[in-house]
């Protein structure tokens, strides 16, 4: 037995010469990593801090990454929007804004050349204003910290000025949704309004509404105050319910009542925003044509790597709302199955919606991300990212990357 053991040693014994050869090879590979000019970052060479680095890298085939805050800076720019079937791409550079200590006066639309006597049962018709313009003494808004630049589109100003047109009403309702359907808080800094939001997306949406002239002035208990671009008069709404956003719901809604005097006073309104697939399946049948147009615009936005969101609304009957509000309150007081019951009751109200349009926001990339993705592809590594809670189009990995990253994913 001893003789057989001598001639057939255990297989886990490695000759010392082979071990030395392997370690020397790893040393040479680490030297190649250090000397590779293409692997420099911030003018510093890459140091292999582990002998096994080359072995570990050789086993990587897929990398999955979160996008927001990892690949991106969490710094938003409101780029485009689709309103009533028409796309507004924004001006190349914001003009006409009075910059003052980091704040500015939102651009005002042109004076209306049409009558202002029409009435509407929408969120607020463009006839709520009096003089058709917003004076230079309007509220000043400080650019939100998470927003890189204000939004301006001269075509929106021109369409909004035609206050009796359907497109003007669509624009008005669209930006009133952005100005009211959120949980943003306001504060005053250096005599200017400053927005504080839980997410950079929400800050960008409220900021965009303010840029167009629909300035959210703040909340006083349950009263929401908005200044519109059609006059210095402040429009007030009573906030009745907030159906909060969750990763399962992929939407948020608010129930409001207009308390200001004028057309639509005391009207009950439901405002909703969320992922396109969630909003689309809750639309009224009369929205089919607008849904088709908006869906095409959403595809274009996604192909450009923009984060998309859909907006909708519907008027509420007083008796129907009171019955729903009673059942919703009962659901919030349950001990067992509370979340499921709240979702069931909320879903009942969020049906038969009227589509307003969609938004498209760019989340700026971290420095060097496109180059890093390109290098990983050259190394034969495939890169994917997790989906966004709001944007259902992120399920398409190719279409979900920012424009300058999409070409690197295959």
Short mmCIF file of C-alpha atoms in Angstrom, two decimals:
data_model
loop_
_atom_site.label_atom_id
_atom_site.label_comp_id
_atom_site.label_asym_id
_atom_site.label_seq_id
_atom_site.Cartn_x
_atom_site.Cartn_y
_atom_site.Cartn_z
CA UNK A 1 0.00 0.00 0.00
CA UNK A 2 2.81 2.42 0.83
CA UNK A 3 4.39 1.67 -2.54
CA UNK A 4 1.12 2.36 -4.39
CA UNK A 5 0.66 5.61 -2.46
CA UNK A 6 4.11 6.70 -3.48
CA UNK A 7 3.51 6.03 -7.19
CA UNK A 8 -0.05 7.51 -7.24
CA UNK A 9 0.00 10.73 -5.11
CA UNK A 10 -3.27 12.53 -4.32
CA UNK A 11 -4.47 14.66 -7.23
CA UNK A 12 -4.63 17.86 -5.14
CA UNK A 13 -0.88 18.02 -4.90
CA UNK A 14 0.50 20.67 -7.30
CA UNK A 15 4.16 20.74 -8.20
CA UNK A 16 5.91 23.74 -6.68
CA UNK A 17 7.31 24.73 -10.07
CA UNK A 18 3.79 24.97 -11.55
CA UNK A 19 2.61 27.09 -8.64
CA UNK A 20 5.51 29.49 -9.18
CA UNK A 21 4.74 29.66 -12.91
CA UNK A 22 1.06 30.53 -12.22
CA UNK A 23 1.99 33.28 -9.77
CA UNK A 24 4.55 34.69 -12.17
CA UNK A 25 1.93 34.74 -14.96
CA UNK A 26 -0.47 36.64 -12.68
CA UNK A 27 2.29 39.12 -11.89
CA UNK A 28 2.89 39.73 -15.59
CA UNK A 29 -0.86 40.18 -16.18
CA UNK A 30 -1.05 42.71 -13.33
CA UNK A 31 1.87 44.58 -14.90
CA UNK A 32 0.02 44.66 -18.23
CA UNK A 33 -3.05 46.11 -16.46
CA UNK A 34 -0.93 48.80 -14.83
CA UNK A 35 0.83 49.66 -18.09
CA UNK A 36 -2.28 49.74 -20.30
CA UNK A 37 -2.80 53.35 -21.37
CA UNK A 38 -6.42 52.60 -22.35
CA UNK A 39 -7.24 51.73 -18.73
CA UNK A 40 -6.25 55.09 -17.28
CA UNK A 41 -8.86 56.97 -15.28
CA UNK A 42 -8.50 60.61 -14.20
CA UNK A 43 -4.92 60.46 -15.50
CA UNK A 44 -4.13 57.66 -13.04
CA UNK A 45 -3.03 54.16 -13.94
CA UNK A 46 -5.08 51.15 -12.88
CA UNK A 47 -3.54 49.15 -10.04
CA UNK A 48 -4.36 45.46 -9.67
CA UNK A 49 -4.75 45.08 -5.91
CA UNK A 50 -5.35 41.33 -6.14
CA UNK A 51 -3.33 38.65 -7.90
CA UNK A 52 -6.58 36.92 -8.83
CA UNK A 53 -8.04 39.98 -10.60
CA UNK A 54 -7.39 38.72 -14.12
CA UNK A 55 -8.88 35.30 -13.23
CA UNK A 56 -12.03 36.91 -11.79
CA UNK A 57 -12.49 39.28 -14.72
CA UNK A 58 -12.27 36.38 -17.16
CA UNK A 59 -15.35 34.76 -15.59
CA UNK A 60 -17.65 37.81 -15.95
CA UNK A 61 -20.15 37.57 -18.81
CA UNK A 62 -23.06 39.78 -17.68
CA UNK A 63 -23.30 42.99 -15.63
CA UNK A 64 -26.68 44.26 -14.36
CA UNK A 65 -26.82 47.76 -12.98
CA UNK A 66 -29.37 50.19 -11.62
CA UNK A 67 -29.57 53.32 -13.74
CA UNK A 68 -30.81 56.17 -11.54
CA UNK A 69 -28.02 57.48 -9.34
CA UNK A 70 -25.60 54.77 -10.49
CA UNK A 71 -25.12 55.35 -14.19
CA UNK A 72 -26.73 58.77 -13.96
CA UNK A 73 -26.27 61.90 -11.84
CA UNK A 74 -29.88 62.25 -10.65
CA UNK A 75 -29.80 65.59 -12.45
CA UNK A 76 -32.85 66.06 -14.66
CA UNK A 77 -33.71 68.10 -17.75
CA UNK A 78 -37.30 68.30 -18.98
CA UNK A 79 -36.71 67.71 -22.70
CA UNK A 80 -40.00 67.05 -24.50
CA UNK A 81 -43.69 66.44 -23.98
CA UNK A 82 -46.68 65.16 -25.94
CA UNK A 83 -49.90 67.11 -25.33
CA UNK A 84 -53.20 66.26 -27.03
CA UNK A 85 -51.35 64.38 -29.77
CA UNK A 86 -48.78 67.13 -30.46
CA UNK A 87 -45.10 66.91 -29.53
CA UNK A 88 -43.25 69.90 -28.08
CA UNK A 89 -39.48 69.44 -28.22
CA UNK A 90 -38.49 72.62 -26.38
CA UNK A 91 -36.27 75.43 -27.58
CA UNK A 92 -32.58 74.76 -28.02
CA UNK A 93 -31.73 77.36 -25.39
CA UNK A 94 -34.01 79.04 -22.87
CA UNK A 95 -34.57 82.68 -23.74
CA UNK A 96 -36.53 85.49 -22.20
CA UNK A 97 -36.06 84.36 -18.62
CA UNK A 98 -34.86 86.94 -16.17
CA UNK A 99 -32.02 85.30 -14.27
CA UNK A 100 -31.58 86.65 -10.76
CA UNK A 101 -29.36 85.06 -8.14
CA UNK A 102 -30.02 81.54 -9.37
CA UNK A 103 -33.72 82.22 -9.96
CA UNK A 104 -35.78 83.59 -12.78
CA UNK A 105 -39.17 84.77 -13.88
CA UNK A 106 -40.85 82.02 -15.93
CA UNK A 107 -41.47 83.03 -19.52
CA UNK A 108 -44.98 84.28 -20.17
CA UNK A 109 -47.10 83.38 -23.21
CA UNK A 110 -48.17 85.95 -25.72
CA UNK A 111 -51.21 88.09 -25.07
CA UNK A 112 -54.40 86.44 -26.21
CA UNK A 113 -55.94 87.77 -29.38
CA UNK A 114 -59.18 85.83 -28.87
CA UNK A 115 -62.13 86.11 -26.58
CA UNK A 116 -61.81 84.96 -22.98
CA UNK A 117 -65.46 84.32 -22.36
CA UNK A 118 -65.58 80.56 -23.01
CA UNK A 119 -66.20 78.17 -20.16
CA UNK A 120 -64.82 74.69 -19.58
CA UNK A 121 -65.40 71.89 -17.12
CA UNK A 122 -61.79 70.76 -17.33
CA UNK A 123 -59.18 71.13 -14.59
CA UNK A 124 -59.10 74.83 -15.33
CA UNK A 125 -59.94 76.32 -18.68
CA UNK A 126 -57.59 78.93 -20.17
CA UNK A 127 -60.35 81.45 -19.53
CA UNK A 128 -59.64 81.67 -15.79
CA UNK A 129 -57.25 84.58 -16.32
CA UNK A 130 -58.30 88.15 -16.91
CA UNK A 131 -55.74 90.06 -18.92
CA UNK A 132 -54.07 87.26 -20.89
CA UNK A 133 -50.56 88.03 -19.61
CA UNK A 134 -48.53 87.67 -16.49
CA UNK A 135 -46.80 90.84 -15.37
CA UNK A 136 -43.18 91.18 -14.41
CA UNK A 137 -44.26 91.27 -10.77
CA UNK A 138 -45.16 87.57 -10.89
CA UNK A 139 -43.66 85.01 -8.51
CA UNK A 140 -39.99 84.22 -9.00
CA UNK A 141 -38.91 80.58 -8.97
CA UNK A 142 -35.48 79.32 -8.01
CA UNK A 143 -34.22 76.47 -10.17
CA UNK A 144 -34.54 73.22 -8.22
CA UNK A 145 -31.27 71.62 -7.14
CA UNK A 146 -31.96 68.39 -9.07
CA UNK A 147 -32.85 70.26 -12.29
CA UNK A 148 -30.05 71.39 -14.60
CA UNK A 149 -31.93 73.83 -16.84
CA UNK A 150 -35.37 75.42 -17.20
CA UNK A 151 -37.76 74.35 -19.96
CA UNK A 152 -39.08 76.70 -22.62
CA UNK A 153 -40.95 76.13 -25.86
CA UNK A 154 -42.12 79.08 -27.94
CA UNK A 155 -44.68 76.88 -29.69
CA UNK A 156 -46.36 76.15 -26.34
CA UNK A 157 -46.56 79.88 -25.71
CA UNK A 158 -48.13 80.44 -29.12
CA UNK A 159 -50.65 77.60 -28.75
CA UNK A 160 -51.51 78.62 -25.19
CA UNK A 161 -52.23 82.16 -26.36
CA UNK A 162 -55.10 80.89 -28.54
CA UNK A 163 -57.22 80.54 -25.45
CA UNK A 164 -60.42 79.31 -27.12
CA UNK A 165 -58.73 76.42 -28.96
CA UNK A 166 -58.83 72.77 -27.91
CA UNK A 167 -55.02 72.63 -27.97
CA UNK A 168 -54.81 75.54 -25.51
CA UNK A 169 -57.19 73.75 -23.15
CA UNK A 170 -55.12 70.59 -23.48
CA UNK A 171 -51.92 72.47 -22.65
CA UNK A 172 -53.60 74.21 -19.73
CA UNK A 173 -54.90 70.97 -18.22
CA UNK A 174 -51.58 69.20 -18.87
CA UNK A 175 -49.45 71.68 -16.94
CA UNK A 176 -52.07 72.13 -14.22
CA UNK A 177 -51.72 68.37 -13.66
CA UNK A 178 -47.95 68.79 -13.30
CA UNK A 179 -48.45 71.72 -10.93
CA UNK A 180 -50.97 69.92 -8.68
CA UNK A 181 -50.38 66.13 -8.76
CA UNK A 182 -47.30 65.76 -6.57
CA UNK A 183 -45.98 65.87 -3.00
CA UNK A 184 -43.49 68.72 -3.53
CA UNK A 185 -42.91 71.19 -0.70
CA UNK A 186 -42.07 74.85 -1.17
CA UNK A 187 -39.88 77.23 0.76
CA UNK A 188 -38.74 80.81 0.27
CA UNK A 189 -35.07 81.50 -0.43
CA UNK A 190 -33.86 85.01 -1.17
CA UNK A 191 -37.37 86.11 -2.03
CA UNK A 192 -37.86 83.26 -4.53
CA UNK A 193 -39.87 80.04 -4.42
CA UNK A 194 -37.75 76.92 -4.00
CA UNK A 195 -39.07 73.39 -4.60
CA UNK A 196 -38.11 70.42 -2.41
CA UNK A 197 -39.09 67.00 -3.80
CA UNK A 198 -38.62 63.40 -2.74
CA UNK A 199 -37.39 62.47 -6.21
CA UNK A 200 -35.56 64.47 -8.91
CA UNK A 201 -38.22 63.42 -11.45
CA UNK A 202 -40.96 65.09 -9.44
CA UNK A 203 -38.87 68.24 -9.02
CA UNK A 204 -38.29 68.39 -12.79
CA UNK A 205 -42.02 68.05 -13.54
CA UNK A 206 -43.12 70.79 -11.13
CA UNK A 207 -40.23 72.96 -12.33
CA UNK A 208 -41.30 72.51 -15.96
CA UNK A 209 -44.83 73.62 -15.11
CA UNK A 210 -43.41 76.71 -13.42
CA UNK A 211 -41.21 77.40 -16.45
CA UNK A 212 -44.29 77.51 -18.67
CA UNK A 213 -46.06 79.78 -16.19
CA UNK A 214 -48.07 77.38 -14.01
CA UNK A 215 -46.29 78.18 -10.76
CA UNK A 216 -47.04 76.04 -7.74
CA UNK A 217 -46.98 78.56 -4.90
CA UNK A 218 -47.27 76.10 -2.05
CA UNK A 219 -49.68 74.31 0.24
CA UNK A 220 -51.54 75.88 3.15
CA UNK A 221 -52.92 72.94 5.13
CA UNK A 222 -55.16 71.28 2.49
CA UNK A 223 -55.21 74.21 0.05
CA UNK A 224 -53.04 74.12 -3.08
CA UNK A 225 -52.23 77.46 -4.72
CA UNK A 226 -51.20 77.87 -8.36
CA UNK A 227 -50.48 81.01 -10.35
CA UNK A 228 -51.36 80.61 -14.03
CA UNK A 229 -49.82 82.34 -17.06
CA UNK A 230 -53.14 84.04 -17.86
CA UNK A 231 -53.12 86.48 -14.97
CA UNK A 232 -51.76 87.29 -11.55
CA UNK A 233 -54.83 85.82 -9.85
CA UNK A 234 -54.01 82.72 -7.79
CA UNK A 235 -56.17 79.64 -8.41
CA UNK A 236 -56.84 77.62 -5.26
CA UNK A 237 -57.79 73.96 -4.90
CA UNK A 238 -58.76 71.94 -1.88
CA UNK A 239 -56.74 68.73 -1.61
CA UNK A 240 -59.13 65.95 -0.60
CA UNK A 241 -57.18 62.71 -1.15
CA UNK A 242 -53.70 61.61 -2.13
CA UNK A 243 -53.38 58.10 -3.58
CA UNK A 244 -49.66 57.69 -3.15
CA UNK A 245 -47.20 56.17 -5.59
CA UNK A 246 -45.83 52.68 -4.86
CA UNK A 247 -43.69 50.36 -6.94
CA UNK A 248 -46.69 48.07 -7.31
CA UNK A 249 -49.17 50.81 -8.32
CA UNK A 250 -46.73 52.64 -10.62
CA UNK A 251 -48.93 55.73 -10.42
CA UNK A 252 -50.10 58.45 -8.06
CA UNK A 253 -53.37 60.37 -7.99
CA UNK A 254 -54.91 63.31 -6.17
CA UNK A 255 -58.54 64.30 -5.72
CA UNK A 256 -59.00 68.06 -5.64
CA UNK A 257 -61.84 70.57 -5.60
CA UNK A 258 -61.55 74.01 -7.16
CA UNK A 259 -62.44 76.63 -4.55
CA UNK A 260 -61.54 79.81 -6.46
CA UNK A 261 -64.32 81.81 -8.02
CA UNK A 262 -64.83 81.43 -11.74
CA UNK A 263 -65.56 78.65 -14.25
CA UNK A 264 -65.40 75.20 -12.71
CA UNK A 265 -65.82 76.39 -9.12
CA UNK A 266 -66.59 73.50 -6.71
CA UNK A 267 -65.84 70.92 -9.42
CA UNK A 268 -64.32 67.65 -8.20
CA UNK A 269 -61.34 66.44 -10.24
CA UNK A 270 -59.09 63.38 -10.21
CA UNK A 271 -55.54 63.94 -11.50
CA UNK A 272 -53.29 60.95 -12.21
CA UNK A 273 -49.75 60.38 -13.45
CA UNK A 274 -47.88 57.12 -13.92
CA UNK A 275 -46.30 54.54 -16.21
CA UNK A 276 -47.82 54.41 -19.68
CA UNK A 277 -49.05 50.80 -19.50
CA UNK A 278 -50.78 51.49 -16.17
CA UNK A 279 -52.46 54.67 -17.44
CA UNK A 280 -53.40 53.26 -20.85
CA UNK A 281 -55.33 50.32 -19.42
CA UNK A 282 -57.42 52.72 -17.30
CA UNK A 283 -58.42 55.12 -20.07
CA UNK A 284 -62.00 55.62 -21.25
CA UNK A 285 -62.80 54.10 -24.69
CA UNK A 286 -63.12 57.58 -26.22
CA UNK A 287 -59.33 58.02 -25.85
CA UNK A 288 -58.34 55.33 -28.37
CA UNK A 289 -57.09 57.68 -31.10
CA UNK A 290 -55.17 59.92 -28.69
CA UNK A 291 -53.78 56.81 -27.02
CA UNK A 292 -52.44 55.57 -30.36
CA UNK A 293 -50.75 58.90 -31.11
CA UNK A 294 -49.28 59.23 -27.63
CA UNK A 295 -48.00 55.64 -27.72
CA UNK A 296 -46.04 56.43 -30.89
CA UNK A 297 -44.57 59.52 -29.24
CA UNK A 298 -43.60 57.46 -26.19
CA UNK A 299 -41.71 55.04 -28.42
CA UNK A 300 -39.80 57.96 -29.93
CA UNK A 301 -38.99 59.31 -26.46
CA UNK A 302 -37.79 55.89 -25.29
CA UNK A 303 -35.57 55.48 -28.35
CA UNK A 304 -33.87 58.73 -27.34
CA UNK A 305 -33.24 57.35 -23.85
CA UNK A 306 -35.70 59.68 -22.10
CA UNK A 307 -37.71 58.81 -18.99
CA UNK A 308 -41.42 58.86 -19.81
CA UNK A 309 -44.56 59.46 -17.80
CA UNK A 310 -48.25 59.70 -18.75
CA UNK A 311 -50.79 62.20 -17.38
CA UNK A 312 -54.58 61.78 -17.18
CA UNK A 313 -57.62 63.22 -15.41
CA UNK A 314 -61.36 62.84 -15.04
CA UNK A 315 -64.24 64.81 -13.45
CA UNK A 316 -65.93 63.23 -10.45
CA UNK A 317 -69.60 63.12 -9.53
CA UNK A 318 -70.28 64.41 -6.01
CA UNK A 319 -72.40 61.45 -4.87
CA UNK A 320 -70.06 58.88 -6.41
CA UNK A 321 -67.08 60.52 -4.74
CA UNK A 322 -68.74 60.66 -1.31
CA UNK A 323 -69.54 56.94 -1.47
CA UNK A 324 -66.00 56.16 -2.61
CA UNK A 325 -64.43 58.39 0.05
CA UNK A 326 -66.38 56.57 2.77
CA UNK A 327 -65.18 53.18 1.56
CA UNK A 328 -61.62 54.46 1.15
CA UNK A 329 -61.61 55.74 4.73
CA UNK A 330 -62.87 52.36 5.96
CA UNK A 331 -60.09 50.64 4.03
CA UNK A 332 -57.43 52.83 5.64
CA UNK A 333 -58.64 51.81 9.13
CA UNK A 334 -58.50 48.06 8.52
CA UNK A 335 -56.04 45.91 10.43
CA UNK A 336 -56.02 42.86 8.16
CA UNK A 337 -55.37 43.13 4.40
CA UNK A 338 -55.23 46.90 4.67
CA UNK A 339 -52.90 47.52 1.71
CA UNK A 340 -54.81 45.18 -0.58
CA UNK A 341 -58.13 46.82 0.24
CA UNK A 342 -56.75 50.33 -0.23
CA UNK A 343 -55.43 49.33 -3.64
CA UNK A 344 -58.75 47.76 -4.63
CA UNK A 345 -60.76 50.84 -3.65
CA UNK A 346 -58.22 53.20 -5.26
CA UNK A 347 -58.34 51.24 -8.50
CA UNK A 348 -62.11 51.72 -8.66
CA UNK A 349 -61.70 55.49 -8.80
CA UNK A 350 -58.78 55.45 -11.23
CA UNK A 351 -60.84 54.11 -14.13
CA UNK A 352 -62.35 55.84 -17.15
CA UNK A 353 -59.55 58.41 -17.30
CA UNK A 354 -59.03 61.05 -19.99
CA UNK A 355 -55.50 61.12 -21.40
CA UNK A 356 -53.69 64.45 -21.33
CA UNK A 357 -50.30 63.48 -22.72
CA UNK A 358 -46.82 62.35 -21.74
CA UNK A 359 -43.55 63.84 -20.49
CA UNK A 360 -39.97 63.00 -21.45
CA UNK A 361 -37.11 63.78 -19.04
CA UNK A 362 -33.39 63.26 -19.50
CA UNK A 363 -31.32 62.02 -16.57
CA UNK A 364 -27.75 63.16 -17.19
CA UNK A 365 -25.11 60.42 -17.24
CA UNK A 366 -22.16 60.20 -14.88
CA UNK A 367 -18.87 61.24 -16.42
CA UNK A 368 -17.21 58.42 -18.37
CA UNK A 369 -20.21 56.08 -18.43
CA UNK A 370 -20.49 55.79 -22.25
CA UNK A 371 -16.79 55.03 -22.54
CA UNK A 372 -16.98 52.44 -19.74
CA UNK A 373 -19.92 50.67 -21.42
CA UNK A 374 -18.04 50.66 -24.73
CA UNK A 375 -14.96 49.13 -23.10
CA UNK A 376 -17.05 46.43 -21.43
CA UNK A 377 -18.58 45.56 -24.79
CA UNK A 378 -15.12 45.28 -26.36
CA UNK A 379 -14.25 42.84 -23.58
CA UNK A 380 -17.25 40.66 -24.53
CA UNK A 381 -19.29 41.58 -21.44
CA UNK A 382 -23.02 42.23 -21.86
CA UNK A 383 -24.55 45.04 -19.78
CA UNK A 384 -28.19 45.41 -18.72
CA UNK A 385 -30.01 47.54 -16.21
CA UNK A 386 -32.93 47.18 -13.84
CA UNK A 387 -36.29 48.66 -14.76
CA UNK A 388 -37.71 51.97 -13.51
CA UNK A 389 -40.87 51.93 -11.39
CA UNK A 390 -42.61 54.60 -13.48
CA UNK A 391 -41.29 53.90 -16.95
CA UNK A 392 -42.64 50.58 -18.24
CA UNK A 393 -40.64 51.01 -21.45
CA UNK A 394 -37.49 50.20 -19.46
CA UNK A 395 -38.37 46.53 -19.98
CA UNK A 396 -36.87 47.07 -23.43
CA UNK A 397 -33.18 47.23 -22.58
CA UNK A 398 -32.14 48.58 -25.94
CA UNK A 399 -34.64 51.43 -25.84
CA UNK A 400 -34.16 52.27 -22.19
CA UNK A 401 -30.57 53.51 -22.36
CA UNK A 402 -29.80 57.17 -22.83
CA UNK A 403 -29.22 58.02 -26.47
CA UNK A 404 -25.43 57.89 -26.27
CA UNK A 405 -25.53 54.50 -24.52
CA UNK A 406 -28.05 52.66 -26.69
CA UNK A 407 -25.54 51.88 -29.42
CA UNK A 408 -23.30 50.00 -26.94
CA UNK A 409 -25.94 47.45 -25.89
CA UNK A 410 -26.24 44.26 -27.94
#
